[in-house]
XYZ file of C-alpha atoms in Angstrom:
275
model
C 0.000 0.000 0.000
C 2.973 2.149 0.625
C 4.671 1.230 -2.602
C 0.997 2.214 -3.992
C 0.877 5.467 -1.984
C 4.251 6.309 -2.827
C 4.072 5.928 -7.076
C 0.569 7.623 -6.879
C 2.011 10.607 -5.546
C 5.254 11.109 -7.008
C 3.978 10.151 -10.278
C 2.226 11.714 -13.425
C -1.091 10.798 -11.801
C -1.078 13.671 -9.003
C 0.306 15.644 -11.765
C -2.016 15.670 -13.844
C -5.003 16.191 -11.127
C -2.938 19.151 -9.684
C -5.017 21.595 -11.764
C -8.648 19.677 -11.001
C -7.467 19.866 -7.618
C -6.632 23.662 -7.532
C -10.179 24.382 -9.220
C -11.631 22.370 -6.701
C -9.731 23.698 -3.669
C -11.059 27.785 -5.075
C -14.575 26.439 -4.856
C -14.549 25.322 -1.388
C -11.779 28.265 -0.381
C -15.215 30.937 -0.961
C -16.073 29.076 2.382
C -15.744 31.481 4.959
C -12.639 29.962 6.555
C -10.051 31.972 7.312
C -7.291 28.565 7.396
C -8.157 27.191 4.111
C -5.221 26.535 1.794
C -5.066 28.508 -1.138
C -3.261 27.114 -4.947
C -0.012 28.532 -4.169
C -0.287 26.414 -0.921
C -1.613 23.307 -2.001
C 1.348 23.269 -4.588
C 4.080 23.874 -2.368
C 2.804 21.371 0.413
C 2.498 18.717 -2.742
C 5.601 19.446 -4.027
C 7.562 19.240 0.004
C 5.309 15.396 -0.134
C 7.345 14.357 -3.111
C 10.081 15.805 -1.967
C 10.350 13.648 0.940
C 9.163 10.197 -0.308
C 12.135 10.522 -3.195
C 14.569 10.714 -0.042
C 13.152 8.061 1.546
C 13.449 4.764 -1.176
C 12.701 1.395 -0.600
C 14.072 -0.467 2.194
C 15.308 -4.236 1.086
C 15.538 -6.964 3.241
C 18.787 -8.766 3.653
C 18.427 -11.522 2.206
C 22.736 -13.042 2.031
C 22.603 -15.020 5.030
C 26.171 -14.191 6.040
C 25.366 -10.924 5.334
C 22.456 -11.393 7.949
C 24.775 -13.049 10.483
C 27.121 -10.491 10.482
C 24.599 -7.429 11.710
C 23.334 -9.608 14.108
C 26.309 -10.587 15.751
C 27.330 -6.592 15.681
C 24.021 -5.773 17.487
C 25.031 -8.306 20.101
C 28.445 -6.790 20.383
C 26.937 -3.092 20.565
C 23.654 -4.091 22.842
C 24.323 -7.798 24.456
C 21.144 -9.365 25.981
C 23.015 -11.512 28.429
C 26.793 -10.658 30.578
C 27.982 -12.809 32.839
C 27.895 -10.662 36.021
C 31.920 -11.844 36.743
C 32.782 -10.081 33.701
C 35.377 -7.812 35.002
C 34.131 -5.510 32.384
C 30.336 -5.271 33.590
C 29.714 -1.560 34.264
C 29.253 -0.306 37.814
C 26.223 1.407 37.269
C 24.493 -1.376 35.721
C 22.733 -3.565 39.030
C 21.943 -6.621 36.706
C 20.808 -5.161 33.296
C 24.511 -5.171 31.665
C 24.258 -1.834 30.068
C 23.271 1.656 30.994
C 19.381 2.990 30.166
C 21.050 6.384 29.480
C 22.504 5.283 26.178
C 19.082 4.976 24.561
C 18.069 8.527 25.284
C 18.958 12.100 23.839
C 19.517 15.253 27.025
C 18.243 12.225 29.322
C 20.427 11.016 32.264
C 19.598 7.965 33.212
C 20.852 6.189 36.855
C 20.499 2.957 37.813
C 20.315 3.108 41.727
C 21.425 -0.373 43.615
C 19.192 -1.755 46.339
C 20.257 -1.343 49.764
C 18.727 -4.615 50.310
C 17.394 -7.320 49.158
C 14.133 -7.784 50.869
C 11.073 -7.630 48.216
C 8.809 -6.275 51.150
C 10.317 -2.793 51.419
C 11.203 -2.854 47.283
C 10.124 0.332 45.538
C 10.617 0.438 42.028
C 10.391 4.027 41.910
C 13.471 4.211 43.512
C 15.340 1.477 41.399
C 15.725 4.365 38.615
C 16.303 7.621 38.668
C 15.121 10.186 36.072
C 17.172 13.366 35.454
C 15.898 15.304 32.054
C 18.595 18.108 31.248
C 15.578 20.231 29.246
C 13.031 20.484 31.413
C 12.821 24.015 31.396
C 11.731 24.660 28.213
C 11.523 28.823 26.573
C 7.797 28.332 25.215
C 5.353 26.530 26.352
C 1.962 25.348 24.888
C -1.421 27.648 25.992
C -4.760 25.767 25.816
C -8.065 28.346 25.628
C -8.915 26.488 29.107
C -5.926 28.000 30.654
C -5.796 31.796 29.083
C -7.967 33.544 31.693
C -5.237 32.334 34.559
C -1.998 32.657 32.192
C -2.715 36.144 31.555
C -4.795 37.796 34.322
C -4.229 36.004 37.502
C -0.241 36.872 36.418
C 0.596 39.585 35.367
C 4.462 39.333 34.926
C 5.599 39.919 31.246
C 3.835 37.573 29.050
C 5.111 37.072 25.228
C 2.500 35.323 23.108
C 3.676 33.536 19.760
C 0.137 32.389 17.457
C 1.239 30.347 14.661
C -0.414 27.683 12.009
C 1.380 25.303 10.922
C -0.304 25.364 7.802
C 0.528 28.913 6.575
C 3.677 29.502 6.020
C 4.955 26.966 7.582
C 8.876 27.892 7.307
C 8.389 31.373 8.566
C 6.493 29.336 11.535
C 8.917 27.296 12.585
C 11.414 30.164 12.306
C 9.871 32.523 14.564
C 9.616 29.806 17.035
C 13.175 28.977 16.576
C 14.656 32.206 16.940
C 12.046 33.185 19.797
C 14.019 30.451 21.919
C 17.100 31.829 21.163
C 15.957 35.167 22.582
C 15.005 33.429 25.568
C 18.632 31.735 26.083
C 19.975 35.144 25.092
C 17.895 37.200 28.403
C 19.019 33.946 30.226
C 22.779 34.309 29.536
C 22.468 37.798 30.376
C 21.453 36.629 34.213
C 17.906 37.821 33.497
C 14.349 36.123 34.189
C 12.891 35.889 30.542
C 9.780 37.103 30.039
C 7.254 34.195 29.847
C 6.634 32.750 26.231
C 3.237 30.717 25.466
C 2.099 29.687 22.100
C -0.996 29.618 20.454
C -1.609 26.899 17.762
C -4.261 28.563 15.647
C -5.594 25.259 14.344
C -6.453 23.865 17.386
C -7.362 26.793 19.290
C -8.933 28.906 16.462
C -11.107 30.668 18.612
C -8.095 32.042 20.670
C -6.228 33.161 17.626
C -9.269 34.686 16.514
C -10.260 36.846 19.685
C -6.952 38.083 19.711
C -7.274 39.334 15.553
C -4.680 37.387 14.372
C -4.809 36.883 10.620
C -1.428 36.525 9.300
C 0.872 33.827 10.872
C 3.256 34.065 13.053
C 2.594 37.031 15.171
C 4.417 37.710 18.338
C 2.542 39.454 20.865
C 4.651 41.766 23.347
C 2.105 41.766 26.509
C 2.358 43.490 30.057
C -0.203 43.963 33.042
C -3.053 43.120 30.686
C -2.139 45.019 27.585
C -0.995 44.411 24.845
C 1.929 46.212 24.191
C 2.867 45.562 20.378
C 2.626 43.072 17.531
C 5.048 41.904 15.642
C 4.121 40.061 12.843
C 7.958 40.368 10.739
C 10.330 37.264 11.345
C 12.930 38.889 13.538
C 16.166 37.605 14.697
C 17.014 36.386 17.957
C 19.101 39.019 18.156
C 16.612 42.010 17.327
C 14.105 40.065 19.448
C 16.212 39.846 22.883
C 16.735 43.564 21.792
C 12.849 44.318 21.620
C 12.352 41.724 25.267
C 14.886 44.426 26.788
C 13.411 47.322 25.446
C 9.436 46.380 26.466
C 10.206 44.729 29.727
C 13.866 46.018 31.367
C 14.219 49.983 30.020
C 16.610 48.924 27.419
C 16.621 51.540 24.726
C 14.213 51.458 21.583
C 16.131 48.855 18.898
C 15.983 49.921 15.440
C 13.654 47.816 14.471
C 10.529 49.382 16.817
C 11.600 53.405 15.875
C 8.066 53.563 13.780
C 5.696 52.155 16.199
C 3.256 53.997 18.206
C 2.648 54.596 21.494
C -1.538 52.771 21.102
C -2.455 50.088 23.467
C -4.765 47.784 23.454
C -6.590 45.524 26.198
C -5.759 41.441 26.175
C -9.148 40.032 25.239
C -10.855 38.161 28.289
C -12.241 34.636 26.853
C -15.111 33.067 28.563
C -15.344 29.212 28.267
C -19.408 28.358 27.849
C -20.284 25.312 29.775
């Protein structure tokens, strides 16, 4: 079905519908929906499809029995499934597994903490293994409509507010969020408490994106005490955007990049949840 998938895609068949499709697609686009794809869309989004199935080709079984034996025997040198626990090689840190969890898992620490005895009524396997994750403090953070009222009003510390689709423009998307973060590691570096970064995923929470008039994605949303302070809807370095954080929220002086703003505020939208 895959092989299927794969040729009807990439072939002349999706090709040749491309243009039915697009006719189609400007029919239901007169829809009053403000996240429907438009031609230039659809075609780029089919043509990133292709793009990836051609670097993904057909995976072959090994079929050379030698051939078979020998990455076999290397996955039982790299990951063995049984040491003798005399080994004089046996890692420390193992306590009867023969290898350490930690090597299966990316800004994870992993450790394996012995028993202090052996007596299975006091045994707690919470204890047995300890969980240390190196990112848990992550820049942005996801914002569910359930949780604006508390996120916003209840604190009112500095609040940055990135709405994005992934759907429109989906590069410039994952850019802002990208260099967002580094802004955040940038205020960090500096010794500073960051301002606190939620985002908004207009497809799932379209009525939040929609109270707070956003119509072209991303927009960053500079926020304070319940207003909001500016919008910035350009993809901005991290650079320019630690600059703007410092400027809005520490009495940094105005960056280039804000000298023709205006001095207008508006209110954060309060959003009432209907039972």
């Amino acid at each position: 079905m895959v092989e299927k998938f794969g040729k009807k895609f990439m072939g002349q068949e999706l090709s040749d519908s491309d243009d039915d499709d697009d006719e189609s697609s400007t029919k239901k686009g007169r829809m009053d929906d403000s996240y429907h794809f438009d031609a230039d869309e659809r075609r780029e989004w089919r043509a990133k499809i292709r793009e990836v199935i051609s670097k993904h080709p057909e995976i072959q079984e090994e079929i050379d029995p030698a051939e078979k034996l020998n990455k076999m025997q290397k996955l039982l040198a790299d990951y063995p499934l049984v040491v003798d626990d005399d080994d004089p090689n046996w890692p420390e840190d193992a306590d009867g597994w023969g290898f350490n969890l930690g090597q299966f898992f990316d800004k994870i620490t992993i450790k394996n903490a012995k028993k202090e005895n052996d007596d299975d009524d006091d045994y707690d396997s919470e204890k047995e293994v300890v969980w240390q994750d190196d990112n848990y403090i992550r820049p942005i953070k996801y914002i569910k409509i359930a949780q604006w009222e508390e996120t916003v009003f209840k604190d009112i510390s500095p609040l940055i507010i990135l709405v994005h689709n992934r759907y429109k423009r989906p590069k410039e998307n994952e850019r802002a969020w990208d260099e967002l973060e580094k802004a955040v590691h940038i205020i960090w570096n500096c010794r500073l408490p960051s301002p606190r970064c939620v985002a908004v995923d207009a497809i799932v929470e379209d009525a939040l994106a929609s109270a707070l008039k956003v119509s072209v994605f991303p927009e960053i949303i500079f926020t304070k005490a319940g207003k909001i302070l500016y919008r910035e809807q350009a993809i901005r370095t991290a650079d320019e955007l630690s600059k703007m954080m410092a400027f809005f929220y520490y009495g940094a002086a105005k960056p280039p990049c804000l000298d023709f703003i205006g001095n207008g505020q508006e209110m954060i939208p309060s959003i009432v949840i209907k039972s």
